[in-house]
Coordinates of C-alpha atoms in Angstrom, one line a residue:
M1 CA 12.3 -41.0 1.8
S2 CA 13.8 -42.1 5.0
V3 CA 12.4 -39.2 7.0
S4 CA 10.1 -39.7 9.9
T5 CA 7.0 -37.7 10.7
P6 CA 7.7 -35.0 13.3
P7 CA 6.7 -36.1 16.8
P8 CA 3.5 -34.7 18.4
S9 CA 3.8 -31.8 20.8
R10 CA 4.5 -32.6 24.5
A11 CA 0.9 -31.6 25.4
T12 CA -0.4 -34.1 22.9
R13 CA 1.9 -36.8 24.1
E14 CA 0.8 -36.3 27.7
G15 CA -2.8 -36.5 26.7
R16 CA -3.7 -33.0 27.7
P17 CA -5.6 -30.6 25.4
V18 CA -3.4 -28.1 23.7
P19 CA -4.2 -24.6 25.0
P20 CA -5.4 -22.0 22.5
R21 CA -2.5 -20.0 21.1
R22 CA -2.3 -16.3 21.7
P23 CA -2.7 -14.2 18.5
L24 CA 0.4 -13.8 16.4
R25 CA 0.7 -10.1 17.2
E26 CA 0.8 -10.8 20.9
R27 CA 3.7 -13.3 20.5
A28 CA 5.8 -11.0 18.2
R29 CA 9.2 -9.9 19.4
L30 CA 12.4 -8.4 18.2
A31 CA 14.7 -10.6 16.1
T32 CA 17.9 -12.0 17.6
P33 CA 21.2 -11.4 15.9
R34 CA 21.2 -14.9 14.5
E35 CA 17.7 -14.4 13.1
L36 CA 18.8 -11.1 11.5
D37 CA 21.7 -12.9 9.8
A38 CA 19.1 -15.2 8.1
I39 CA 17.3 -12.2 6.4
P40 CA 18.8 -12.0 2.9
W41 CA 18.1 -8.4 2.1
L42 CA 19.3 -6.8 5.3
P43 CA 23.0 -6.7 4.2
S44 CA 22.1 -4.4 1.2
L45 CA 20.9 -1.6 3.5
T46 CA 23.1 1.2 4.8
P47 CA 24.0 1.1 8.6
S48 CA 21.4 3.8 9.4
E49 CA 18.7 2.1 7.3
R50 CA 19.4 -1.3 8.9
E51 CA 19.3 0.2 12.4
Q52 CA 15.8 1.7 11.7
I53 CA 14.5 -1.4 10.1
V54 CA 15.8 -3.8 12.7
A55 CA 13.8 -1.9 15.3
R56 CA 10.6 -2.3 13.3
L57 CA 11.0 -6.0 12.3
Q58 CA 8.9 -8.5 14.2
V59 CA 9.5 -12.2 14.7
A60 CA 7.2 -14.9 16.0
E61 CA 7.3 -18.7 16.3
V62 CA 4.3 -20.6 14.7
E63 CA 3.3 -24.2 15.0
A64 CA 2.3 -26.7 12.3
G65 CA -1.2 -25.9 11.0
E66 CA -1.2 -22.3 12.2
H67 CA -2.0 -19.5 9.8
I68 CA 0.2 -16.4 9.4
C69 CA -2.3 -14.6 7.2
R70 CA -5.6 -15.3 5.4
V71 CA -7.2 -14.5 2.1
G72 CA -9.1 -11.2 2.0
R73 CA -7.5 -9.5 5.0
A74 CA -5.8 -6.1 4.5
A75 CA -2.1 -6.6 3.8
S76 CA -0.2 -5.1 6.7
H77 CA 3.2 -6.9 6.6
W78 CA 5.8 -8.2 4.3
F79 CA 6.5 -11.7 5.6
G80 CA 9.6 -13.9 5.5
V81 CA 10.7 -17.3 6.8
I82 CA 13.6 -17.2 9.2
D83 CA 13.5 -21.0 9.5
G84 CA 10.8 -23.5 8.6
L85 CA 8.4 -24.4 5.8
L86 CA 5.1 -22.7 4.9
K87 CA 2.3 -23.4 2.4
L88 CA 0.5 -20.8 0.3
S89 CA -3.1 -21.7 -0.6
E90 CA -5.4 -19.8 -2.9
A91 CA -9.0 -18.9 -2.2
Q92 CA -11.3 -21.9 -2.8
A93 CA -13.1 -20.0 -5.6
S94 CA -9.9 -19.9 -7.6
A95 CA -9.0 -22.9 -9.7
R96 CA -6.0 -21.5 -11.4
T97 CA -2.4 -22.0 -10.4
S98 CA -0.7 -18.7 -9.4
G99 CA 2.7 -20.1 -8.8
F100 CA 4.6 -22.6 -6.6
N101 CA 3.0 -22.8 -3.2
G102 CA 5.9 -23.4 -0.8
V103 CA 8.1 -21.0 1.1
A104 CA 11.2 -22.3 2.8
S105 CA 13.9 -20.7 4.9
G106 CA 15.1 -17.3 3.6
G107 CA 12.0 -16.8 1.5
W108 CA 10.0 -13.5 1.6
W109 CA 6.6 -13.1 0.0
G110 CA 3.7 -10.6 -0.5
E111 CA 5.6 -7.7 -2.0
S112 CA 3.4 -7.4 -5.0
T113 CA 0.3 -7.3 -2.7
L114 CA 1.8 -4.5 -0.6
L115 CA 2.9 -2.6 -3.7
R116 CA -0.7 -2.6 -5.0
R117 CA -2.2 -2.0 -1.5
E118 CA -4.5 -5.1 -2.0
T119 CA -5.8 -7.7 0.4
Y120 CA -3.9 -10.9 0.8
R121 CA -4.6 -13.3 -2.0
H122 CA -3.4 -16.5 -0.2
D123 CA -3.8 -18.3 3.1
I124 CA -0.3 -18.8 4.5
Q125 CA 0.0 -21.8 6.8
A126 CA 2.9 -23.4 8.6
L127 CA 3.6 -27.0 7.7
R128 CA 5.9 -27.4 10.7
H129 CA 7.2 -25.4 13.6
S130 CA 8.6 -22.2 12.0
V131 CA 10.1 -18.9 12.8
V132 CA 8.4 -16.1 10.7
A133 CA 9.4 -12.4 10.4
G134 CA 7.2 -9.5 9.4
L135 CA 8.1 -6.0 8.2
P136 CA 5.2 -3.6 8.7
L137 CA 3.7 -2.0 5.6
E138 CA 4.9 1.5 6.7
A139 CA 8.5 0.4 7.1
F140 CA 8.3 -1.5 3.7
E141 CA 7.2 1.7 2.0
D142 CA 9.9 3.8 3.8
L143 CA 12.5 1.5 2.3
L144 CA 10.9 1.8 -1.2
A145 CA 11.2 5.6 -0.9
T146 CA 14.7 5.7 0.3
S147 CA 16.8 2.6 -0.5
I148 CA 18.0 2.0 -4.1
A149 CA 19.6 -1.3 -3.0
F150 CA 16.2 -2.5 -1.5
N151 CA 14.4 -1.6 -4.7
R152 CA 16.9 -3.6 -6.7
Y153 CA 16.4 -6.6 -4.5
L154 CA 12.6 -6.3 -5.0
L155 CA 13.0 -6.1 -8.8
R156 CA 15.0 -9.3 -8.8
Q157 CA 12.4 -10.9 -6.5
L158 CA 9.5 -9.9 -8.8
N159 CA 11.4 -11.0 -11.9
E160 CA 12.0 -14.5 -10.4
R161 CA 8.3 -14.7 -9.4
M162 CA 7.3 -14.0 -13.0
E163 CA 9.6 -16.9 -14.1
Q164 CA 7.9 -19.1 -11.5
L165 CA 4.5 -18.1 -12.8
L166 CA 5.4 -19.1 -16.3
A167 CA 6.8 -22.5 -15.1
A168 CA 3.6 -23.0 -13.0
R169 CA 1.4 -22.5 -16.1
E170 CA 3.4 -25.1 -18.0
M171 CA 3.2 -27.5 -15.0
E172 CA -0.5 -27.1 -14.9
R173 CA -0.9 -27.7 -18.6
R174 CA 1.2 -30.9 -18.6
N175 CA -0.4 -32.5 -15.5
D176 CA 2.5 -34.8 -14.8
P177 CA 2.9 -35.9 -11.1
D178 CA 6.7 -36.4 -11.5
L179 CA 7.0 -33.0 -13.1
R180 CA 5.1 -31.4 -10.2
V181 CA 7.4 -32.9 -7.6
A182 CA 10.5 -31.9 -9.6
R183 CA 9.4 -28.3 -10.2
H184 CA 8.3 -27.8 -6.6
L185 CA 11.6 -29.0 -5.3
A186 CA 13.4 -26.8 -7.7
A187 CA 11.4 -23.8 -6.5
L188 CA 12.2 -24.5 -2.9
F189 CA 15.9 -24.5 -3.8
H190 CA 15.7 -21.2 -5.6
P191 CA 18.7 -19.2 -4.6
Q192 CA 16.9 -15.8 -4.8
L193 CA 13.4 -16.8 -3.4
C194 CA 14.5 -19.4 -0.8
P195 CA 18.2 -18.6 -0.1
G196 CA 18.3 -20.1 3.4
V197 CA 17.8 -23.7 2.1
A198 CA 21.4 -24.1 0.9
G199 CA 22.3 -27.7 0.3
L200 CA 19.7 -29.6 2.2
L201 CA 15.9 -29.1 2.2
R202 CA 14.5 -30.4 5.4
I203 CA 11.2 -31.9 4.3
T204 CA 9.1 -35.1 4.8
Q205 CA 7.2 -36.9 2.2
Q206 CA 4.0 -35.9 3.9
E207 CA 4.9 -32.2 3.8
L208 CA 6.0 -32.4 0.1
G209 CA 2.7 -34.2 -0.7
L210 CA 0.8 -31.3 1.0
L211 CA 2.7 -28.8 -1.2
V212 CA 2.2 -30.5 -4.5
G213 CA -1.2 -32.0 -3.9
L214 CA -0.2 -35.7 -4.2
S215 CA -0.3 -38.7 -1.9
R216 CA 2.7 -39.7 0.2
Q217 CA 3.0 -42.8 -1.9
R218 CA 3.0 -41.0 -5.2
V219 CA 5.6 -38.5 -3.9
N220 CA 7.8 -41.4 -2.9
E221 CA 7.5 -42.8 -6.5
A222 CA 8.5 -39.5 -8.0
L223 CA 11.4 -39.0 -5.6
G224 CA 12.7 -42.5 -6.6
R225 CA 12.6 -41.6 -10.3
L226 CA 14.3 -38.2 -9.7
E227 CA 17.0 -39.9 -7.7
A228 CA 17.5 -42.6 -10.3
D229 CA 18.0 -39.8 -12.9
R230 CA 20.7 -38.3 -10.6
L231 CA 18.8 -35.0 -10.1
I232 CA 18.4 -35.4 -6.3
A233 CA 19.7 -37.4 -3.4
V234 CA 17.2 -38.5 -0.7
A235 CA 18.9 -38.1 2.6
Y236 CA 17.9 -38.7 6.2
G237 CA 16.1 -35.5 7.2
G238 CA 15.3 -34.2 3.7
V239 CA 16.4 -33.9 0.1
R240 CA 19.6 -32.7 -1.6
V241 CA 19.5 -31.3 -5.2
L242 CA 22.4 -32.5 -7.4
E243 CA 21.5 -30.8 -10.6
L244 CA 19.3 -27.7 -10.0
E245 CA 19.1 -26.5 -13.6
R246 CA 18.2 -29.9 -14.9
L247 CA 15.6 -30.3 -12.1
R248 CA 14.0 -27.0 -13.2
Q249 CA 13.8 -28.3 -16.8
Y250 CA 12.6 -31.8 -15.9
P251 CA 11.6 -34.0 -17.8
D252 CA 12.9 -32.1 -21.0
V253 CA 16.5 -32.6 -20.1
L254 CA 17.5 -36.3 -20.2
P255 CA 19.9 -37.7 -17.6
P256 CA 23.5 -38.2 -18.7
S257 CA 24.4 -41.7 -20.0
G258 CA 26.4 -44.0 -17.8

């Protein structure tokens, strides 16, 4: 993939130690109009619901390697990605796959944890500079109690997550590196779960390798095969998907002849 690794921060380039970051809560702010436009479920709310929720939404910028939440902590927010790329990691004690572990622009996660009032089941970490939004638990529950449109959105969200869980079980069983890359890319282009990606997924080989658990070299080989099968196009800055449905079913659907 002709994508370069993101440059180091200015503090690193100048040889100075990077100062410790303030806690995420201290950096939280209200969302800008442009950031609000990137939240896929806001348009379904009534004007009065939207006004109340916008006042309670919080947005923060996070850097590569920074955690948004950790396993075992009490769930306090429903999180979404305004722009960027995050990785979900299970607790070390768990060896089972619980689903695809990347969240790209437009994706929201953690609703099932909030519904059950559980602790977080994943570490959520930024793979690059990202803008993350959080809706407090109390506001999330208020929407559940009052908004039919929001409940419909969550039902679609949960249904798609179940489909991803089944696909992840199959991926785990087959243990095919090319399959892993194909299915993870398809998940990051999911129109319901990552609607902000649109036509181009900005991602490097290194970032994709971190998501799928493969080396950069092995990811490069898989991308080459998928491109040869006309499922994706590797572009400067990321990847474009040419055949999303076929990518989801890879390798069971053969490429067209000619």
